[in-house]
Short mmCIF file of N, CA and C in Angstrom, two decimals:
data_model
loop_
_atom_site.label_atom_id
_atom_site.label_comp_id
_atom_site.label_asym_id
_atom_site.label_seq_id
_atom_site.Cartn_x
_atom_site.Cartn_y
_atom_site.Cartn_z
N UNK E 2 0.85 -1.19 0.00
CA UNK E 2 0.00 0.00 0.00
C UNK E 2 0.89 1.25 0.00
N UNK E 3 0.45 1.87 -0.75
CA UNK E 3 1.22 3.58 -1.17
C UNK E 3 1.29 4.34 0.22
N UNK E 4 1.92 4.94 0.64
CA UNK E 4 1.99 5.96 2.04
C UNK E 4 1.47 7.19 1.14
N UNK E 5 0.92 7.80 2.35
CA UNK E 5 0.41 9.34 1.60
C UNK E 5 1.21 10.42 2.48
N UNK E 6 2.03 11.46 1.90
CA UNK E 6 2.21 12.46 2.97
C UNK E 6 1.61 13.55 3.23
N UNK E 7 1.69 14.12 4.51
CA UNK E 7 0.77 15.47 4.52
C UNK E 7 2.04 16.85 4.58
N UNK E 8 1.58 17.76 4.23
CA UNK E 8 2.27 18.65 4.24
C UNK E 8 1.48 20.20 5.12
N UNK E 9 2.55 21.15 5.24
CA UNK E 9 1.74 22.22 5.56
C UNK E 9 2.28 23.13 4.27
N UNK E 10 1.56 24.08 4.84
CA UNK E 10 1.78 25.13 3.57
C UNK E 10 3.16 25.62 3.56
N UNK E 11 3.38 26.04 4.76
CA UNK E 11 5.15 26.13 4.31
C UNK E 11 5.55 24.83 4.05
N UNK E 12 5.87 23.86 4.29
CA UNK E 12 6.45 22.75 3.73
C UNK E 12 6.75 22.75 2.08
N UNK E 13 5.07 22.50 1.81
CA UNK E 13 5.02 23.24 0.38
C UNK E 13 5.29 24.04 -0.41
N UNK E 14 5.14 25.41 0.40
CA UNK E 14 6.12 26.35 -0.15
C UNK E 14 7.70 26.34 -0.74
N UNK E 15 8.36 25.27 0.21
CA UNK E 15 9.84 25.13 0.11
C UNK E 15 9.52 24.34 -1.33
N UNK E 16 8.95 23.65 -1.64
CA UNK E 16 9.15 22.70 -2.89
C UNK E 16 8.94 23.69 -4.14
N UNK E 17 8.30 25.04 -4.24
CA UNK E 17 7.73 25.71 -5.30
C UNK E 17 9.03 25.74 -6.34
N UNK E 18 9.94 26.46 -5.88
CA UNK E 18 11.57 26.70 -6.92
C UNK E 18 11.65 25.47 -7.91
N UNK E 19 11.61 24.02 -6.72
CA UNK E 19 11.49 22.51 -7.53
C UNK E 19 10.87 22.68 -9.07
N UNK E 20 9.77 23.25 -8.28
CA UNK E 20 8.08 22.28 -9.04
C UNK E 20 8.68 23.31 -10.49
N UNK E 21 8.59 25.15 -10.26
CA UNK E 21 8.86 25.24 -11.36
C UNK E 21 9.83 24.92 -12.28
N UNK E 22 11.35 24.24 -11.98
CA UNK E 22 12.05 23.83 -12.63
C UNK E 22 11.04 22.61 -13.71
N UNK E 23 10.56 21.99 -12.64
CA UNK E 23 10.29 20.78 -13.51
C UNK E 23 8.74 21.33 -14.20
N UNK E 24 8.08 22.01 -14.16
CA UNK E 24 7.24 22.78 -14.91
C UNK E 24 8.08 23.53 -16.02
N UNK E 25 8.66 23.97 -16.17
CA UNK E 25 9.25 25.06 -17.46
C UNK E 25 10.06 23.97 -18.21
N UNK E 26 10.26 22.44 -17.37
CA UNK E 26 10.75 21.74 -18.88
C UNK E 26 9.30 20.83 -19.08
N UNK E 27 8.69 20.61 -18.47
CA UNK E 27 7.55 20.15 -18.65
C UNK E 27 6.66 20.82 -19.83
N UNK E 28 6.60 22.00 -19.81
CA UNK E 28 5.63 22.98 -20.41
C UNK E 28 6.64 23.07 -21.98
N UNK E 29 7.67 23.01 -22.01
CA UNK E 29 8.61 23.03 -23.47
C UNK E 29 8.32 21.53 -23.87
N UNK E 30 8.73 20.32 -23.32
CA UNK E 30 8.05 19.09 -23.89
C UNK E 30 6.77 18.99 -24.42
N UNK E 31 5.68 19.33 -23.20
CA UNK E 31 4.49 19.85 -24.00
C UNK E 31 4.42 20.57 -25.07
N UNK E 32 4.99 21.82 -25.62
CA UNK E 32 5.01 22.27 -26.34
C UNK E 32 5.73 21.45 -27.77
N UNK E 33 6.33 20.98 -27.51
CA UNK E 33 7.25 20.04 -28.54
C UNK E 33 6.43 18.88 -29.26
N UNK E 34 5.61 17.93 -28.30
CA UNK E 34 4.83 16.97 -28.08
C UNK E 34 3.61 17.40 -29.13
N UNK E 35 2.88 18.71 -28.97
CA UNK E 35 1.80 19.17 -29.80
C UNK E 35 2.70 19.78 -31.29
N UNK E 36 3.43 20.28 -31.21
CA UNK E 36 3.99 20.48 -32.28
C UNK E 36 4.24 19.43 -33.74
N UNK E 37 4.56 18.06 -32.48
CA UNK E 37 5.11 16.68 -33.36
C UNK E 37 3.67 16.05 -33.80
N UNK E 38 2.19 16.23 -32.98
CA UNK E 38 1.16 15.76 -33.10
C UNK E 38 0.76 16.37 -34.42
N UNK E 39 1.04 17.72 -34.52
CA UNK E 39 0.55 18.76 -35.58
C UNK E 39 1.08 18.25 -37.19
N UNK E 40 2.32 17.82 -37.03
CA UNK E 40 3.12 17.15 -38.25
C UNK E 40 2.60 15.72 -38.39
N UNK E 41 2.00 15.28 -37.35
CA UNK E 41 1.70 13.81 -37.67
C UNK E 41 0.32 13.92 -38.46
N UNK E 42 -0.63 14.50 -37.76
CA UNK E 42 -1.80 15.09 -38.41
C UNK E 42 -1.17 15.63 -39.79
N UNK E 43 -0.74 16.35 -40.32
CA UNK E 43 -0.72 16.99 -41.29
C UNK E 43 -0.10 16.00 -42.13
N UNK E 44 0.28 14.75 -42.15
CA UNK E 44 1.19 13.92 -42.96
C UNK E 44 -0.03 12.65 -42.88
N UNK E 45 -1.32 12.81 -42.37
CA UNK E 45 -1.92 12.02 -42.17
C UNK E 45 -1.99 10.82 -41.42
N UNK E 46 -1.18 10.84 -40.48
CA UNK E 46 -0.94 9.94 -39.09
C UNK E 46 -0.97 10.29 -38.18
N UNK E 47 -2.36 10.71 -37.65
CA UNK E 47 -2.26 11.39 -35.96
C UNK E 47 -1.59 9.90 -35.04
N UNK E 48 -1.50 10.56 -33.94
CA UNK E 48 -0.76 9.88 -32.93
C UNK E 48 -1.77 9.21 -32.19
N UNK E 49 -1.89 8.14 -31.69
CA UNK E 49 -2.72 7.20 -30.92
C UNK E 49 -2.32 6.89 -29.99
N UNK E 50 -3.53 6.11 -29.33
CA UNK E 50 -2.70 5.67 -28.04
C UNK E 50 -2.26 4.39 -28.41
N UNK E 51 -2.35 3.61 -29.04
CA UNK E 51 -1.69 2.59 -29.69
C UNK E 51 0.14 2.88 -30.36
N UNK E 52 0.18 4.07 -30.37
CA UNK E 52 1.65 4.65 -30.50
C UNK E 52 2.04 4.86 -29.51
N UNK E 53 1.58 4.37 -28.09
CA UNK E 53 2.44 4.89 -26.79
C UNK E 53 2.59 3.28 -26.25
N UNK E 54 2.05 2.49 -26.46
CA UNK E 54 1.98 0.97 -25.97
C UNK E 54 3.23 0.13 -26.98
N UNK E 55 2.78 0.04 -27.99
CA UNK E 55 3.82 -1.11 -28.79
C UNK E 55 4.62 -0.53 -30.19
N UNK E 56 5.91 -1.32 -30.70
CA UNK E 56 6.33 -0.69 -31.76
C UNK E 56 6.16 -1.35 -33.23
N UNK E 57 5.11 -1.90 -33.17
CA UNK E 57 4.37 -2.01 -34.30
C UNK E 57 3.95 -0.87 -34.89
N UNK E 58 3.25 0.01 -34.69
CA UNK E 58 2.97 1.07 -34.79
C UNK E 58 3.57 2.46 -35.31
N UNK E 59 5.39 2.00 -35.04
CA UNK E 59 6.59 2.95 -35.92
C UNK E 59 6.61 2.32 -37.08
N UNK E 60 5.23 2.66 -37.44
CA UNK E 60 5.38 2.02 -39.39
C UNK E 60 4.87 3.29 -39.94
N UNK E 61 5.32 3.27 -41.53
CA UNK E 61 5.22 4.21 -42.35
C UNK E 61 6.45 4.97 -42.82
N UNK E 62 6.31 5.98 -43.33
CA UNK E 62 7.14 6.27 -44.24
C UNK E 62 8.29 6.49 -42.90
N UNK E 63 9.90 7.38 -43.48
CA UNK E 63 10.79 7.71 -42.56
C UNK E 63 10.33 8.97 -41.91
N UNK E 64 10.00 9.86 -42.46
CA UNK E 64 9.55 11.12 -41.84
C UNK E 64 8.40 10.95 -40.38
N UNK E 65 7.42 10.12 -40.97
CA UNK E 65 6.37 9.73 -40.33
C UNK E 65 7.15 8.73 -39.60
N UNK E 66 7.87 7.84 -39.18
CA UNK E 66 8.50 6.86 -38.33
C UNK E 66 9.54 7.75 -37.20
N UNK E 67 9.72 8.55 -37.90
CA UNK E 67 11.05 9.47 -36.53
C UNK E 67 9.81 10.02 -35.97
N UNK E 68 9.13 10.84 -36.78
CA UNK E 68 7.83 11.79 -35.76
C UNK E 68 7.31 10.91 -35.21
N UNK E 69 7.06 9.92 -34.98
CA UNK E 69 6.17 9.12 -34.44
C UNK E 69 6.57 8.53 -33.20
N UNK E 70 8.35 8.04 -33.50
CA UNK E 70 9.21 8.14 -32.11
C UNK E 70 9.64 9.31 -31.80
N UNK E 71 9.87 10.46 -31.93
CA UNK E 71 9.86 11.47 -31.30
C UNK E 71 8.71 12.35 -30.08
N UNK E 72 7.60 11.58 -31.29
CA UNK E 72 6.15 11.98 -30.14
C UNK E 72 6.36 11.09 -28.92
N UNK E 73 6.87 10.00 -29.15
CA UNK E 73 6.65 8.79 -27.85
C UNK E 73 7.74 9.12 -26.96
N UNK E 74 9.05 9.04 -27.50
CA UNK E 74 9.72 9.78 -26.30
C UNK E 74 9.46 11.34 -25.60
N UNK E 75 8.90 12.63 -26.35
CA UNK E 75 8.79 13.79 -26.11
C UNK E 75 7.36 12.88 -24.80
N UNK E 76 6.42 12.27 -24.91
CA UNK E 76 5.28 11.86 -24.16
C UNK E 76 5.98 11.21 -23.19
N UNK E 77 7.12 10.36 -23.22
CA UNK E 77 7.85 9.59 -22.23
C UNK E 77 8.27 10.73 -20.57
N UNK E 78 9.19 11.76 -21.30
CA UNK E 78 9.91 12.03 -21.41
C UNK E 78 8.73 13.35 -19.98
N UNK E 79 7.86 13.65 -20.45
CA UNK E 79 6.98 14.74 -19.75
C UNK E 79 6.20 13.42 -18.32
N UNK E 80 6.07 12.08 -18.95
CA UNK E 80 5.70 11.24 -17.66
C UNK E 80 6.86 11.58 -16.80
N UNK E 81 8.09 11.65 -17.09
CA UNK E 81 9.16 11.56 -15.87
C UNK E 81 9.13 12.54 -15.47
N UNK E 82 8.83 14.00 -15.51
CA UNK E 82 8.34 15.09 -15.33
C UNK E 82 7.52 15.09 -14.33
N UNK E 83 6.35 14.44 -14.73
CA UNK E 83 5.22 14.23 -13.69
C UNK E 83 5.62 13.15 -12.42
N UNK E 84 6.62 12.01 -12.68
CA UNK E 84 7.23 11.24 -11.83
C UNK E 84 7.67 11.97 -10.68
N UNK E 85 8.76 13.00 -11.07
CA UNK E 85 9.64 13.91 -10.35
C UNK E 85 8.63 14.87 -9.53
N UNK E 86 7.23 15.00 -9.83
CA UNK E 86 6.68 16.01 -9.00
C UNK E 86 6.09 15.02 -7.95
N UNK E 87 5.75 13.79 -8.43
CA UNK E 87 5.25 12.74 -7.38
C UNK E 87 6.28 12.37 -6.25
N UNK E 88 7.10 12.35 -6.33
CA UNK E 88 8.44 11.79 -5.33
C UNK E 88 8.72 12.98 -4.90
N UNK E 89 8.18 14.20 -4.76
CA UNK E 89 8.22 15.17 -4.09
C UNK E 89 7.09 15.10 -3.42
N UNK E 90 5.87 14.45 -3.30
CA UNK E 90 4.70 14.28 -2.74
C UNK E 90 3.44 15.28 -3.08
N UNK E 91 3.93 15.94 -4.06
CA UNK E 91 2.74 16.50 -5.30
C UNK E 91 1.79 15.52 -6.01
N UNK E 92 0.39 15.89 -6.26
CA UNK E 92 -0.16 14.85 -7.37
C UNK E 92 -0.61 16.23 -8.41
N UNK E 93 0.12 15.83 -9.43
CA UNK E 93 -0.38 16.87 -11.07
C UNK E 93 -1.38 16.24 -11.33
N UNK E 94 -2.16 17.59 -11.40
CA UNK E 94 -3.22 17.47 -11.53
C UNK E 94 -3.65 18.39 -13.48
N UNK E 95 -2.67 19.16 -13.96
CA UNK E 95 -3.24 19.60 -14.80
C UNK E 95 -1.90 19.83 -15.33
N UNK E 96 -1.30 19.22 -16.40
CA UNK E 96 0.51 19.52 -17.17
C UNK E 96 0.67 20.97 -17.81
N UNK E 97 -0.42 21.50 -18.35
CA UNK E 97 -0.48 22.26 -19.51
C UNK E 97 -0.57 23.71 -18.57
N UNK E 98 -1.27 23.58 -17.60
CA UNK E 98 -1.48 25.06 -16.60
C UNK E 98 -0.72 25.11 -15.33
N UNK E 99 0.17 23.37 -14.97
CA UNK E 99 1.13 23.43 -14.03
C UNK E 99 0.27 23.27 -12.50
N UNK E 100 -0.61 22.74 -12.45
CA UNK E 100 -1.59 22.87 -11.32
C UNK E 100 -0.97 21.82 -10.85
N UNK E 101 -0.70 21.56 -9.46
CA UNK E 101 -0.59 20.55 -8.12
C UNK E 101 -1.03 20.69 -6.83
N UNK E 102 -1.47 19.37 -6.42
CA UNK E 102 -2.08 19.22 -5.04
C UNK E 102 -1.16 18.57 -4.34
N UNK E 103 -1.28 18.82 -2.99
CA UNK E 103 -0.61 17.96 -1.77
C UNK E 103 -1.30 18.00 -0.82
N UNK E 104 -1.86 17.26 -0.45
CA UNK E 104 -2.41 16.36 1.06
C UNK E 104 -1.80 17.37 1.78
N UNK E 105 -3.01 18.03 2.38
CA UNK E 105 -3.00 18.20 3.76
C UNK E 105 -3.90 18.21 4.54
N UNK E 106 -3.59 18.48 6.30
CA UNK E 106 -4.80 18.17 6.98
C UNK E 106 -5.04 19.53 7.85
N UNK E 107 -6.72 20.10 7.80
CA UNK E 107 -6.68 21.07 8.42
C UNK E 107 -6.73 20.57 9.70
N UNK E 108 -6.49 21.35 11.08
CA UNK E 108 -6.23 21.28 12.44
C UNK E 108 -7.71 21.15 12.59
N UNK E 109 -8.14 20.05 13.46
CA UNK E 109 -9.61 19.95 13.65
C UNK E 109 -10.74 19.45 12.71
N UNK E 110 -10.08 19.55 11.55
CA UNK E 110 -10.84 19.42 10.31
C UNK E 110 -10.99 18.05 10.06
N UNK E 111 -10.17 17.88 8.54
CA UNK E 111 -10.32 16.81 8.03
C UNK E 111 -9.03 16.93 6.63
N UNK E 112 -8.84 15.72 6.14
CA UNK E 112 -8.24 16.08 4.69
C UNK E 112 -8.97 17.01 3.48
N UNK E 113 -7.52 17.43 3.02
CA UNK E 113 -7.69 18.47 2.44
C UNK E 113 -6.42 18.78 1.58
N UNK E 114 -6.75 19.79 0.38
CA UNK E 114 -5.56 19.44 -0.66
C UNK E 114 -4.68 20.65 -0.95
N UNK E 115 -3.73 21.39 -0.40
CA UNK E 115 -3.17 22.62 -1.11
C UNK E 115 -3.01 22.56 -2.20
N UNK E 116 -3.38 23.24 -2.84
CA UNK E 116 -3.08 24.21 -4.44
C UNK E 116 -2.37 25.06 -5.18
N UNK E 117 -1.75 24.73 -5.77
CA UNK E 117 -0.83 25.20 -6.25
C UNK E 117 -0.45 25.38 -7.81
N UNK E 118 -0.41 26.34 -8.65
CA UNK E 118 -0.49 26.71 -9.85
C UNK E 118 0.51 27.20 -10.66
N UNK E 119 1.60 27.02 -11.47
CA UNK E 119 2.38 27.52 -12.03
C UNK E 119 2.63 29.27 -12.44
N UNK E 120 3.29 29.73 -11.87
CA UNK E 120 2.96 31.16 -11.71
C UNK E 120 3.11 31.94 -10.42
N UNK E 121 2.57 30.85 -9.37
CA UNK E 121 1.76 31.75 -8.09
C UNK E 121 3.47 31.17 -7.53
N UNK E 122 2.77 32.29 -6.31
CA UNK E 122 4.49 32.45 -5.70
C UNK E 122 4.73 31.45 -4.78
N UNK E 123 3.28 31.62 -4.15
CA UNK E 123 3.28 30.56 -2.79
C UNK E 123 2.05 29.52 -3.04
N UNK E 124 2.02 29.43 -2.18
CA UNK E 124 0.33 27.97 -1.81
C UNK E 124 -0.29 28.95 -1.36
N UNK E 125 -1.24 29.62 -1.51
CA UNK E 125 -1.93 30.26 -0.89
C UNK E 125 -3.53 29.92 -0.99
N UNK E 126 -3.40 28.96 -1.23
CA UNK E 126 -5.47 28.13 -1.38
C UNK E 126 -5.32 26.31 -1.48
N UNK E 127 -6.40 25.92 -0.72
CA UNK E 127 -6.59 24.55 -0.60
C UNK E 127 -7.98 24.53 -1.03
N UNK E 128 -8.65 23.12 -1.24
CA UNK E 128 -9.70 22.99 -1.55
C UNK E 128 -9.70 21.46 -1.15
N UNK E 129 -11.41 21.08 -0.71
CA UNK E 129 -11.65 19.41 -0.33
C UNK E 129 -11.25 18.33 -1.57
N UNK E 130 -11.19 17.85 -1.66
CA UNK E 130 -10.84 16.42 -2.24
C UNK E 130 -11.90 16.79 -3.65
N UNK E 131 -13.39 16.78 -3.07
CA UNK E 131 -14.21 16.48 -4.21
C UNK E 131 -14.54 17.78 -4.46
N UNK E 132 -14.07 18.66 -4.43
CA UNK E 132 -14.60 20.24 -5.18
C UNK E 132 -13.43 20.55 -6.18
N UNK E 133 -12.42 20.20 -5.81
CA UNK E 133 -11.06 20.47 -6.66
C UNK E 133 -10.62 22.10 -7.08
N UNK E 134 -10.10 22.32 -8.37
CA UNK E 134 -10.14 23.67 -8.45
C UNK E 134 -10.86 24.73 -8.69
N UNK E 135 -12.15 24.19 -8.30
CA UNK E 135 -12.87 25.45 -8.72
C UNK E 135 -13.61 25.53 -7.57
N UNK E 136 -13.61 25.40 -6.37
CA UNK E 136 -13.31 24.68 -5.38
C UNK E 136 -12.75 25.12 -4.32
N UNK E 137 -11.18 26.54 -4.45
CA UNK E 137 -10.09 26.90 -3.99
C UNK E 137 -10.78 27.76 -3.07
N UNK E 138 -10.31 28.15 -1.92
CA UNK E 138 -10.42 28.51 -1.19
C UNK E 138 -9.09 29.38 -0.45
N UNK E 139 -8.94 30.32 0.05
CA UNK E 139 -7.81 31.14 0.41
C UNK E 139 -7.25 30.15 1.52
N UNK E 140 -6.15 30.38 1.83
CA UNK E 140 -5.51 29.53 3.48
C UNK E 140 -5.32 30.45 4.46
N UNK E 141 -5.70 32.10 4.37
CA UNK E 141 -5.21 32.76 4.93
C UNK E 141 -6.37 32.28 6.76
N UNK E 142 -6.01 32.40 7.81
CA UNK E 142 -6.72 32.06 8.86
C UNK E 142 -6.89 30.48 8.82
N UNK E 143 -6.82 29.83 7.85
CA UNK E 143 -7.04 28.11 8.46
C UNK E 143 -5.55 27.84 8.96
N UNK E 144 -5.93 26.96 9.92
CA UNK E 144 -4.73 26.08 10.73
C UNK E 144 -4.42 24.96 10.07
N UNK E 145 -3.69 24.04 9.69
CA UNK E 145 -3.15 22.72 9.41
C UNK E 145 -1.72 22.19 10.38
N UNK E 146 -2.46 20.95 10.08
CA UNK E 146 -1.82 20.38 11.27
C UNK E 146 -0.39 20.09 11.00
N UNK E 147 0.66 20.19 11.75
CA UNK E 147 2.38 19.92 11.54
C UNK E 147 2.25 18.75 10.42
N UNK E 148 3.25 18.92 9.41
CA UNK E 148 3.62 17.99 8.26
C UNK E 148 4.77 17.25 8.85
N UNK E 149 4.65 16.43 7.79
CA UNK E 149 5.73 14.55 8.24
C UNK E 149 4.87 13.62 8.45
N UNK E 150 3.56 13.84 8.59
CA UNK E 150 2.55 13.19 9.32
C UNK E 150 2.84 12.01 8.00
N UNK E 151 2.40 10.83 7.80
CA UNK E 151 1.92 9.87 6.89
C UNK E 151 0.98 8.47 7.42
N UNK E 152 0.45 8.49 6.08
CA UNK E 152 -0.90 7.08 6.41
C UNK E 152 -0.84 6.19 5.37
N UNK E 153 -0.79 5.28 6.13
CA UNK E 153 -0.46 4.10 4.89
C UNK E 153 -2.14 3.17 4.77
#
């Protein structure tokens, strides 16, 4: 069974410098990734999800066979991206706008998720589990409880 960690908002905070490193190469892969989709489309081979599973699928001409492994590694390549924000105890929630959550628990409360958006300086909004981002809520006056905490 997966451990979950909790964090507080400063905790979180310390990870932001991280997250955007791995957001600004994240967001150029992305960008690369739609670019290679755009040439596949236009050569008449969009990309499938059958091009991310097996290499049967690197068929066709040479042009269309490099774009086709180029899309799969540029797609590889943004999962390890998203890997690297997980082993920091982030869950990405959105690649393209840089959005992440982390478990936390308000003091008295209950679980609950800080928010965090590519751009913003700090964590400054959480939201419940099932409302998500639209959902957000300021942190200014809520308490959360000391981070390190984990539940397996």
């Amino acid at each position: 069974m997966e451990s979950k960690r909790y964090f507080t908002p400063s905790e979180a905070n310390r990870l932001i410098p991280r997250l955007e490193e791995i957001f600004g190469r994240a967001l150029q892969l992305h960008s690369q990734l739609r670019s290679t989709q755009e040439q596949l489309i236009a050569l008449g081979h969009p990309a499938t999800p059958a091009l991310l599973e097996n290499d049967a699928t690197l068929d066709g001409p040479d042009q269309v066979r490099q774009l086709k492994a180029r899309f799969r590694g540029l797609y590889e390549a943004i999962g390890a991206e998203v890997g690297d924000v997980e082993s920091l105890g982030g869950h990405v929630k959105d690649i393209e706008i840089g959005l992440v959550d982390f478990f936390s628990l308000l003091a008295g409360g209950g679980e609950v998720l800080l928010c965090w958006r590519m751009g913003e300086k700090s964590i400054g909004f959480w939201h419940d589990p099932q409302s998500g981002f639209g959902g957000r809520q300021p942190i200014d006056g809520q308490q959360f409880t000391e981070a390190g905490r984990r539940v397996h």
